[in-house]
PDB file of C-alpha atoms in Angstrom:
ATOM      1  CA  ASN A 267      21.731-141.397 -30.964  1.00 59.00           C
ATOM      2  CA  ALA A 268      18.455-142.096 -32.740  1.00 74.00           C
ATOM      3  CA  GLY A 269      18.684-139.117 -35.122  1.00 91.00           C
ATOM      4  CA  VAL A 270      15.581-139.229 -37.309  1.00 94.00           C
ATOM      5  CA  THR A 271      13.046-141.947 -36.458  1.00 95.00           C
ATOM      6  CA  GLN A 272      10.199-142.939 -38.755  1.00 96.00           C
ATOM      7  CA  THR A 273       7.261-145.208 -38.072  1.00 95.00           C
ATOM      8  CA  PRO A 274       6.047-147.509 -39.425  1.00 95.00           C
ATOM      9  CA  LYS A 275       8.770-149.117 -41.552  1.00 94.00           C
ATOM     10  CA  PHE A 276       6.289-150.957 -43.798  1.00 95.00           C
ATOM     11  CA  GLN A 277       2.591-150.545 -44.496  1.00 95.00           C
ATOM     12  CA  VAL A 278       0.090-151.935 -46.957  1.00 96.00           C
ATOM     13  CA  LEU A 279      -3.109-149.995 -47.543  1.00 95.00           C
ATOM     14  CA  LYS A 280      -6.164-150.382 -49.693  1.00 96.00           C
ATOM     15  CA  THR A 281      -7.162-147.610 -52.056  1.00 97.00           C
ATOM     16  CA  GLY A 282      -9.148-144.984 -50.196  1.00 96.00           C
ATOM     17  CA  GLN A 283      -7.773-145.760 -46.755  1.00 96.00           C
ATOM     18  CA  SER A 284      -6.051-143.091 -44.726  1.00 95.00           C
ATOM     19  CA  MET A 285      -2.919-143.211 -42.657  1.00 95.00           C
ATOM     20  CA  THR A 286      -0.331-141.032 -40.979  1.00 97.00           C
ATOM     21  CA  LEU A 287       3.408-141.512 -41.206  1.00 97.00           C
ATOM     22  CA  GLN A 288       5.226-140.364 -38.094  1.00 97.00           C
ATOM     23  CA  CYS A 289       8.638-138.750 -37.893  1.00 97.00           C
ATOM     24  CA  ALA A 290      10.629-137.484 -34.929  1.00 97.00           C
ATOM     25  CA  GLN A 291      14.120-136.070 -34.585  1.00 95.00           C
ATOM     26  CA  ASP A 292      16.164-135.635 -31.439  1.00 93.00           C
ATOM     27  CA  MET A 293      18.789-133.201 -32.741  1.00 90.00           C
ATOM     28  CA  ASN A 294      16.912-129.956 -32.026  1.00 90.00           C
ATOM     29  CA  HIS A 295      16.795-129.163 -35.756  1.00 89.00           C
ATOM     30  CA  ASN A 296      14.567-126.395 -37.023  1.00 88.00           C
ATOM     31  CA  SER A 297      13.887-127.771 -40.502  1.00 88.00           C
ATOM     32  CA  MET A 298      12.146-131.031 -41.333  1.00 91.00           C
ATOM     33  CA  TYR A 299      11.159-132.589 -44.662  1.00 92.00           C
ATOM     34  CA  TRP A 300       9.164-135.349 -46.257  1.00 95.00           C
ATOM     35  CA  TYR A 301      10.411-136.898 -49.492  1.00 94.00           C
ATOM     36  CA  ARG A 302       9.179-139.752 -51.623  1.00 95.00           C
ATOM     37  CA  GLN A 303      11.586-142.000 -53.493  1.00 92.00           C
ATOM     38  CA  ASP A 304      10.540-143.663 -56.721  1.00 89.00           C
ATOM     39  CA  PRO A 305      12.741-145.742 -59.057  1.00 80.00           C
ATOM     40  CA  GLY A 306      14.571-143.580 -61.570  1.00 75.00           C
ATOM     41  CA  MET A 307      13.146-140.358 -60.142  1.00 78.00           C
ATOM     42  CA  GLY A 308      15.345-139.821 -57.137  1.00 84.00           C
ATOM     43  CA  LEU A 309      13.827-138.159 -54.105  1.00 89.00           C
ATOM     44  CA  ARG A 310      11.096-135.610 -54.557  1.00 91.00           C
ATOM     45  CA  LEU A 311      10.095-133.154 -51.854  1.00 90.00           C
ATOM     46  CA  ILE A 312       6.494-133.450 -50.703  1.00 94.00           C
ATOM     47  CA  TYR A 313       6.351-130.896 -47.879  1.00 94.00           C
ATOM     48  CA  TYR A 314       8.790-129.195 -45.620  1.00 90.00           C
ATOM     49  CA  SER A 315       8.745-127.234 -42.391  1.00 91.00           C
ATOM     50  CA  ALA A 316      11.368-124.541 -41.926  1.00 86.00           C
ATOM     51  CA  SER A 317      10.491-124.099 -38.271  1.00 87.00           C
ATOM     52  CA  GLU A 318       7.956-125.127 -35.679  1.00 89.00           C
ATOM     53  CA  GLY A 319       4.530-123.884 -36.676  1.00 88.00           C
ATOM     54  CA  THR A 320       5.248-123.459 -40.388  1.00 91.00           C
ATOM     55  CA  THR A 321       4.799-125.826 -43.321  1.00 94.00           C
ATOM     56  CA  ASP A 322       5.198-125.342 -47.065  1.00 91.00           C
ATOM     57  CA  LYS A 323       4.526-127.357 -50.186  1.00 92.00           C
ATOM     58  CA  GLY A 324       7.336-128.992 -52.047  1.00 89.00           C
ATOM     59  CA  GLU A 325       7.425-130.418 -55.535  1.00 88.00           C
ATOM     60  CA  VAL A 326       4.704-133.092 -55.188  1.00 93.00           C
ATOM     61  CA  PRO A 327       2.247-132.106 -52.409  1.00 96.00           C
ATOM     62  CA  ASN A 328      -1.034-133.277 -53.955  1.00 95.00           C
ATOM     63  CA  GLY A 329      -2.761-135.966 -51.938  1.00 95.00           C
ATOM     64  CA  TYR A 330      -0.797-135.266 -48.770  1.00 97.00           C
ATOM     65  CA  ASN A 331      -1.088-133.140 -45.657  1.00 97.00           C
ATOM     66  CA  VAL A 332       1.460-132.486 -42.942  1.00 97.00           C
ATOM     67  CA  SER A 333       1.555-131.354 -39.349  1.00 96.00           C
ATOM     68  CA  ARG A 334       4.527-129.925 -37.502  1.00 95.00           C
ATOM     69  CA  LEU A 335       3.313-130.927 -34.079  1.00 87.00           C
ATOM     70  CA  ASN A 336       6.295-129.466 -32.239  1.00 94.00           C
ATOM     71  CA  LYS A 337       9.957-128.975 -32.931  1.00 93.00           C
ATOM     72  CA  ARG A 338      10.631-132.725 -32.766  1.00 95.00           C
ATOM     73  CA  GLU A 339       7.753-134.165 -34.752  1.00 96.00           C
ATOM     74  CA  PHE A 340       6.591-133.816 -38.358  1.00 97.00           C
ATOM     75  CA  SER A 341       3.855-136.130 -39.603  1.00 97.00           C
ATOM     76  CA  LEU A 342       2.655-136.887 -43.123  1.00 98.00           C
ATOM     77  CA  ARG A 343      -0.956-137.850 -43.744  1.00 97.00           C
ATOM     78  CA  LEU A 344      -2.552-139.566 -46.713  1.00 96.00           C
ATOM     79  CA  GLU A 345      -6.276-138.828 -46.460  1.00 92.00           C
ATOM     80  CA  SER A 346      -7.400-141.154 -49.251  1.00 95.00           C
ATOM     81  CA  ALA A 347      -4.587-143.368 -50.462  1.00 94.00           C
ATOM     82  CA  ALA A 348      -4.157-144.011 -54.178  1.00 96.00           C
ATOM     83  CA  PRO A 349      -1.966-146.595 -55.956  1.00 95.00           C
ATOM     84  CA  SER A 350       0.154-143.732 -57.339  1.00 95.00           C
ATOM     85  CA  GLN A 351       1.262-143.045 -53.790  1.00 96.00           C
ATOM     86  CA  THR A 352       3.004-146.394 -53.530  1.00 96.00           C
ATOM     87  CA  SER A 353       6.553-145.362 -52.736  1.00 96.00           C
ATOM     88  CA  VAL A 354       9.263-145.200 -50.132  1.00 94.00           C
ATOM     89  CA  TYR A 355       8.864-142.169 -47.901  1.00 96.00           C
ATOM     90  CA  PHE A 356      11.786-140.483 -46.170  1.00 95.00           C
ATOM     91  CA  CYS A 357      11.701-137.957 -43.397  1.00 95.00           C
ATOM     92  CA  ALA A 358      14.721-135.733 -42.947  1.00 92.00           C
ATOM     93  CA  SER A 359      15.918-132.857 -40.821  1.00 90.00           C
ATOM     94  CA  SER A 360      18.464-130.082 -41.017  1.00 85.00           C
ATOM     95  CA  ASP A 361      19.938-127.536 -38.666  1.00 77.00           C
ATOM     96  CA  SER A 362      19.458-124.816 -41.320  1.00 66.00           C
ATOM     97  CA  ARG A 363      23.015-123.540 -41.069  1.00 62.00           C
ATOM     98  CA  GLY A 364      23.975-124.987 -44.414  1.00 62.00           C
ATOM     99  CA  ARG A 365      21.918-125.610 -47.506  1.00 64.00           C
ATOM    100  CA  GLU A 366      22.154-129.374 -47.364  1.00 64.00           C
ATOM    101  CA  VAL A 367      19.766-131.771 -45.688  1.00 72.00           C
ATOM    102  CA  GLY A 368      21.940-133.607 -43.269  1.00 74.00           C
ATOM    103  CA  HIS A 369      19.929-136.361 -41.631  1.00 87.00           C
ATOM    104  CA  PHE A 370      17.520-138.876 -43.080  1.00 92.00           C
ATOM    105  CA  GLY A 371      15.344-141.523 -41.471  1.00 94.00           C
ATOM    106  CA  ASP A 372      15.301-145.174 -42.503  1.00 92.00           C
ATOM    107  CA  GLY A 373      12.256-144.746 -44.694  1.00 93.00           C
ATOM    108  CA  THR A 374       8.716-146.127 -44.783  1.00 95.00           C
ATOM    109  CA  ARG A 375       7.860-148.527 -47.581  1.00 94.00           C
ATOM    110  CA  LEU A 376       4.203-147.946 -48.421  1.00 96.00           C
ATOM    111  CA  SER A 377       2.182-150.104 -50.820  1.00 95.00           C
ATOM    112  CA  ILE A 378      -1.317-149.165 -51.871  1.00 95.00           C
ATOM    113  CA  LEU A 379      -3.409-151.857 -53.494  1.00 94.00           C
TER     114      LEU A 379
ATOM    115  CA  ALA B  93      13.259-124.196 -62.350  1.00 73.00           C
ATOM    116  CA  GLN B  94      16.047-126.340 -60.980  1.00 80.00           C
ATOM    117  CA  ARG B  95      16.796-129.755 -62.375  1.00 88.00           C
ATOM    118  CA  VAL B  96      19.396-132.442 -61.766  1.00 93.00           C
ATOM    119  CA  THR B  97      20.160-135.183 -64.276  1.00 94.00           C
ATOM    120  CA  GLN B  98      22.134-138.333 -63.639  1.00 95.00           C
ATOM    121  CA  PRO B  99      22.308-140.006 -67.050  1.00 95.00           C
ATOM    122  CA  GLU B 100      23.413-143.448 -65.865  1.00 95.00           C
ATOM    123  CA  LYS B 101      21.047-145.571 -63.831  1.00 93.00           C
ATOM    124  CA  LEU B 102      23.687-148.259 -63.370  1.00 96.00           C
ATOM    125  CA  LEU B 103      27.461-148.132 -63.485  1.00 97.00           C
ATOM    126  CA  SER B 104      29.442-151.331 -63.141  1.00 97.00           C
ATOM    127  CA  VAL B 105      33.235-151.354 -62.755  1.00 96.00           C
ATOM    128  CA  PHE B 106      35.917-153.693 -61.523  1.00 97.00           C
ATOM    129  CA  LYS B 107      37.744-153.167 -58.258  1.00 96.00           C
ATOM    130  CA  GLY B 108      40.682-150.840 -58.749  1.00 97.00           C
ATOM    131  CA  ALA B 109      39.248-149.173 -61.841  1.00 97.00           C
ATOM    132  CA  PRO B 110      38.517-145.438 -61.931  1.00 97.00           C
ATOM    133  CA  VAL B 111      34.945-144.326 -61.367  1.00 97.00           C
ATOM    134  CA  GLU B 112      33.080-141.274 -62.610  1.00 97.00           C
ATOM    135  CA  LEU B 113      29.412-140.778 -61.779  1.00 97.00           C
ATOM    136  CA  LYS B 114      27.946-138.046 -63.918  1.00 97.00           C
ATOM    137  CA  CYS B 115      25.711-135.237 -62.735  1.00 97.00           C
ATOM    138  CA  ASN B 116      24.428-132.309 -64.758  1.00 96.00           C
ATOM    139  CA  TYR B 117      22.252-129.556 -63.447  1.00 94.00           C
ATOM    140  CA  SER B 118      20.080-126.722 -64.641  1.00 92.00           C
ATOM    141  CA  TYR B 119      19.765-123.626 -62.500  1.00 87.00           C
ATOM    142  CA  SER B 120      19.882-119.939 -63.336  1.00 81.00           C
ATOM    143  CA  GLY B 121      21.600-118.712 -60.177  1.00 79.00           C
ATOM    144  CA  SER B 122      24.453-119.925 -58.018  1.00 80.00           C
ATOM    145  CA  PRO B 123      23.539-123.326 -56.687  1.00 84.00           C
ATOM    146  CA  GLU B 124      25.129-125.469 -54.066  1.00 86.00           C
ATOM    147  CA  LEU B 125      25.714-129.051 -55.164  1.00 90.00           C
ATOM    148  CA  PHE B 126      25.927-132.183 -53.061  1.00 91.00           C
ATOM    149  CA  TRP B 127      26.452-135.900 -53.416  1.00 94.00           C
ATOM    150  CA  TYR B 128      24.498-138.294 -51.222  1.00 94.00           C
ATOM    151  CA  VAL B 129      25.097-142.032 -50.860  1.00 95.00           C
ATOM    152  CA  GLN B 130      22.833-144.856 -49.747  1.00 93.00           C
ATOM    153  CA  TYR B 131      24.566-148.121 -48.910  1.00 93.00           C
ATOM    154  CA  SER B 132      22.540-151.311 -48.799  1.00 88.00           C
ATOM    155  CA  ARG B 133      20.193-151.332 -45.801  1.00 82.00           C
ATOM    156  CA  GLN B 134      21.501-147.987 -44.570  1.00 86.00           C
ATOM    157  CA  ARG B 135      20.146-144.483 -44.467  1.00 87.00           C
ATOM    158  CA  LEU B 136      20.780-141.910 -47.120  1.00 90.00           C
ATOM    159  CA  GLN B 137      23.735-139.832 -46.002  1.00 90.00           C
ATOM    160  CA  LEU B 138      25.572-136.783 -47.213  1.00 89.00           C
ATOM    161  CA  LEU B 139      28.830-137.727 -48.926  1.00 92.00           C
ATOM    162  CA  LEU B 140      30.248-134.376 -49.891  1.00 90.00           C
ATOM    163  CA  ARG B 141      29.398-130.795 -50.777  1.00 86.00           C
ATOM    164  CA  HIS B 142      31.046-128.740 -53.506  1.00 82.00           C
ATOM    165  CA  ILE B 143      31.551-125.725 -51.290  1.00 77.00           C
ATOM    166  CA  SER B 144      33.880-127.673 -49.005  1.00 77.00           C
ATOM    167  CA  ARG B 145      36.108-128.927 -51.845  1.00 75.00           C
ATOM    168  CA  GLU B 146      36.743-131.981 -49.720  1.00 80.00           C
ATOM    169  CA  SER B 147      37.634-135.588 -50.438  1.00 82.00           C
ATOM    170  CA  ILE B 148      35.550-138.176 -48.636  1.00 85.00           C
ATOM    171  CA  LYS B 149      36.360-141.894 -48.834  1.00 90.00           C
ATOM    172  CA  GLY B 150      38.593-141.049 -51.794  1.00 91.00           C
ATOM    173  CA  PHE B 151      35.768-139.386 -53.735  1.00 94.00           C
ATOM    174  CA  THR B 152      36.021-135.873 -55.116  1.00 93.00           C
ATOM    175  CA  ALA B 153      33.677-133.725 -57.142  1.00 93.00           C
ATOM    176  CA  ASP B 154      34.347-130.447 -58.892  1.00 86.00           C
ATOM    177  CA  LEU B 155      31.682-127.978 -59.822  1.00 89.00           C
ATOM    178  CA  ASN B 156      32.053-126.960 -63.463  1.00 90.00           C
ATOM    179  CA  LYS B 157      29.796-123.974 -63.981  1.00 88.00           C
ATOM    180  CA  GLY B 158      30.591-123.741 -67.680  1.00 90.00           C
ATOM    181  CA  GLU B 159      29.400-127.288 -68.306  1.00 91.00           C
ATOM    182  CA  THR B 160      26.864-127.176 -65.421  1.00 93.00           C
ATOM    183  CA  SER B 161      28.248-130.446 -64.127  1.00 94.00           C
ATOM    184  CA  PHE B 162      29.249-131.894 -60.776  1.00 95.00           C
ATOM    185  CA  HIS B 163      30.678-135.313 -61.558  1.00 96.00           C
ATOM    186  CA  LEU B 164      31.780-137.598 -58.727  1.00 96.00           C
ATOM    187  CA  LYS B 165      35.152-139.280 -59.200  1.00 96.00           C
ATOM    188  CA  LYS B 166      37.340-141.826 -57.520  1.00 96.00           C
ATOM    189  CA  PRO B 167      40.642-143.049 -58.989  1.00 96.00           C
ATOM    190  CA  PHE B 168      40.459-146.622 -57.660  1.00 96.00           C
ATOM    191  CA  ALA B 169      37.070-148.137 -56.862  1.00 96.00           C
ATOM    192  CA  GLN B 170      36.627-150.472 -53.892  1.00 97.00           C
ATOM    193  CA  GLU B 171      33.940-153.106 -53.405  1.00 96.00           C
ATOM    194  CA  GLU B 172      32.599-151.209 -50.398  1.00 96.00           C
ATOM    195  CA  ASP B 173      31.825-148.274 -52.708  1.00 97.00           C
ATOM    196  CA  SER B 174      28.922-150.246 -54.149  1.00 97.00           C
ATOM    197  CA  ALA B 175      25.844-148.173 -53.341  1.00 96.00           C
ATOM    198  CA  MET B 176      23.225-145.818 -54.742  1.00 95.00           C
ATOM    199  CA  TYR B 177      24.531-142.314 -55.367  1.00 96.00           C
ATOM    200  CA  TYR B 178      22.386-139.205 -55.673  1.00 95.00           C
ATOM    201  CA  CYS B 179      23.433-135.795 -56.868  1.00 95.00           C
ATOM    202  CA  ALA B 180      21.445-132.910 -55.372  1.00 91.00           C
ATOM    203  CA  LEU B 181      21.149-129.166 -55.867  1.00 89.00           C
ATOM    204  CA  SER B 182      20.114-126.435 -53.481  1.00 83.00           C
ATOM    205  CA  GLY B 183      19.006-123.137 -54.919  1.00 73.00           C
ATOM    206  CA  TYR B 184      17.843-120.029 -53.158  1.00 62.00           C
ATOM    207  CA  ALA B 185      14.884-121.589 -51.380  1.00 56.00           C
ATOM    208  CA  GLY B 186      16.656-122.519 -48.211  1.00 56.00           C
ATOM    209  CA  ASN B 187      17.245-126.211 -47.797  1.00 58.00           C
ATOM    210  CA  MET B 188      14.926-127.341 -50.564  1.00 72.00           C
ATOM    211  CA  LEU B 189      17.022-129.907 -52.361  1.00 81.00           C
ATOM    212  CA  THR B 190      16.367-131.185 -55.861  1.00 86.00           C
ATOM    213  CA  PHE B 191      17.689-134.698 -56.366  1.00 89.00           C
ATOM    214  CA  GLY B 192      18.763-136.500 -59.496  1.00 92.00           C
ATOM    215  CA  GLY B 193      17.378-139.916 -60.354  1.00 92.00           C
ATOM    216  CA  GLY B 194      20.340-141.707 -58.812  1.00 93.00           C
ATOM    217  CA  THR B 195      23.075-143.998 -60.127  1.00 95.00           C
ATOM    218  CA  ARG B 196      23.661-147.451 -58.749  1.00 95.00           C
ATOM    219  CA  LEU B 197      27.382-148.192 -58.594  1.00 97.00           C
ATOM    220  CA  MET B 198      28.430-151.824 -58.587  1.00 97.00           C
ATOM    221  CA  VAL B 199      32.085-152.596 -57.977  1.00 97.00           C
ATOM    222  CA  LYS B 200      32.947-156.143 -58.978  1.00 96.00           C
ATOM    223  CA  PRO B 201      35.827-158.087 -57.413  1.00 94.00           C
TER     224      PRO B 201
END
């Protein structure tokens, strides 16, 4: 079982470049999330999608856009990367029955120079 | 606003010693609290939830609403418990979790 799959695993960008982080889940979950993880700050929610066709801002949405392409896929886009967006990005999904987020991807380590 | 505080960034204990990872929260309603664990080179995974009152891998956590705490405890630490631990809170907004800053637990032989 793949669970939640993120690509790429590593990426280095220059300031101002754009890129899209891909995420897919094979568990038929309704809810999907994007978090960023920074030292000492835990995980902070960027955007989430409660169901196919809907997206909402989380705690730190500035500088990001998302697309819930279908029930399986939820992508995160950086239109103009900034050094402050250097972080580890995690995609996650949940079946919405409970209030926890049950399944995380392996993460994407993104460095912006 | 909801907030989760883990006051210790690093906790180092010897094998067999008791462990307590502290978590305090701020939330005006009735939250659900969780502990997540991330072992080296593995994905973040749910360890336990307060509503289940369960013990996982010997860990327990009790929600203390008076002290707004949800400390994670284990009576005898094992080397394989070494990992990053995150406390998280879910309020009314569905599955929107707020995470603490994390505590790295190191269990020395």
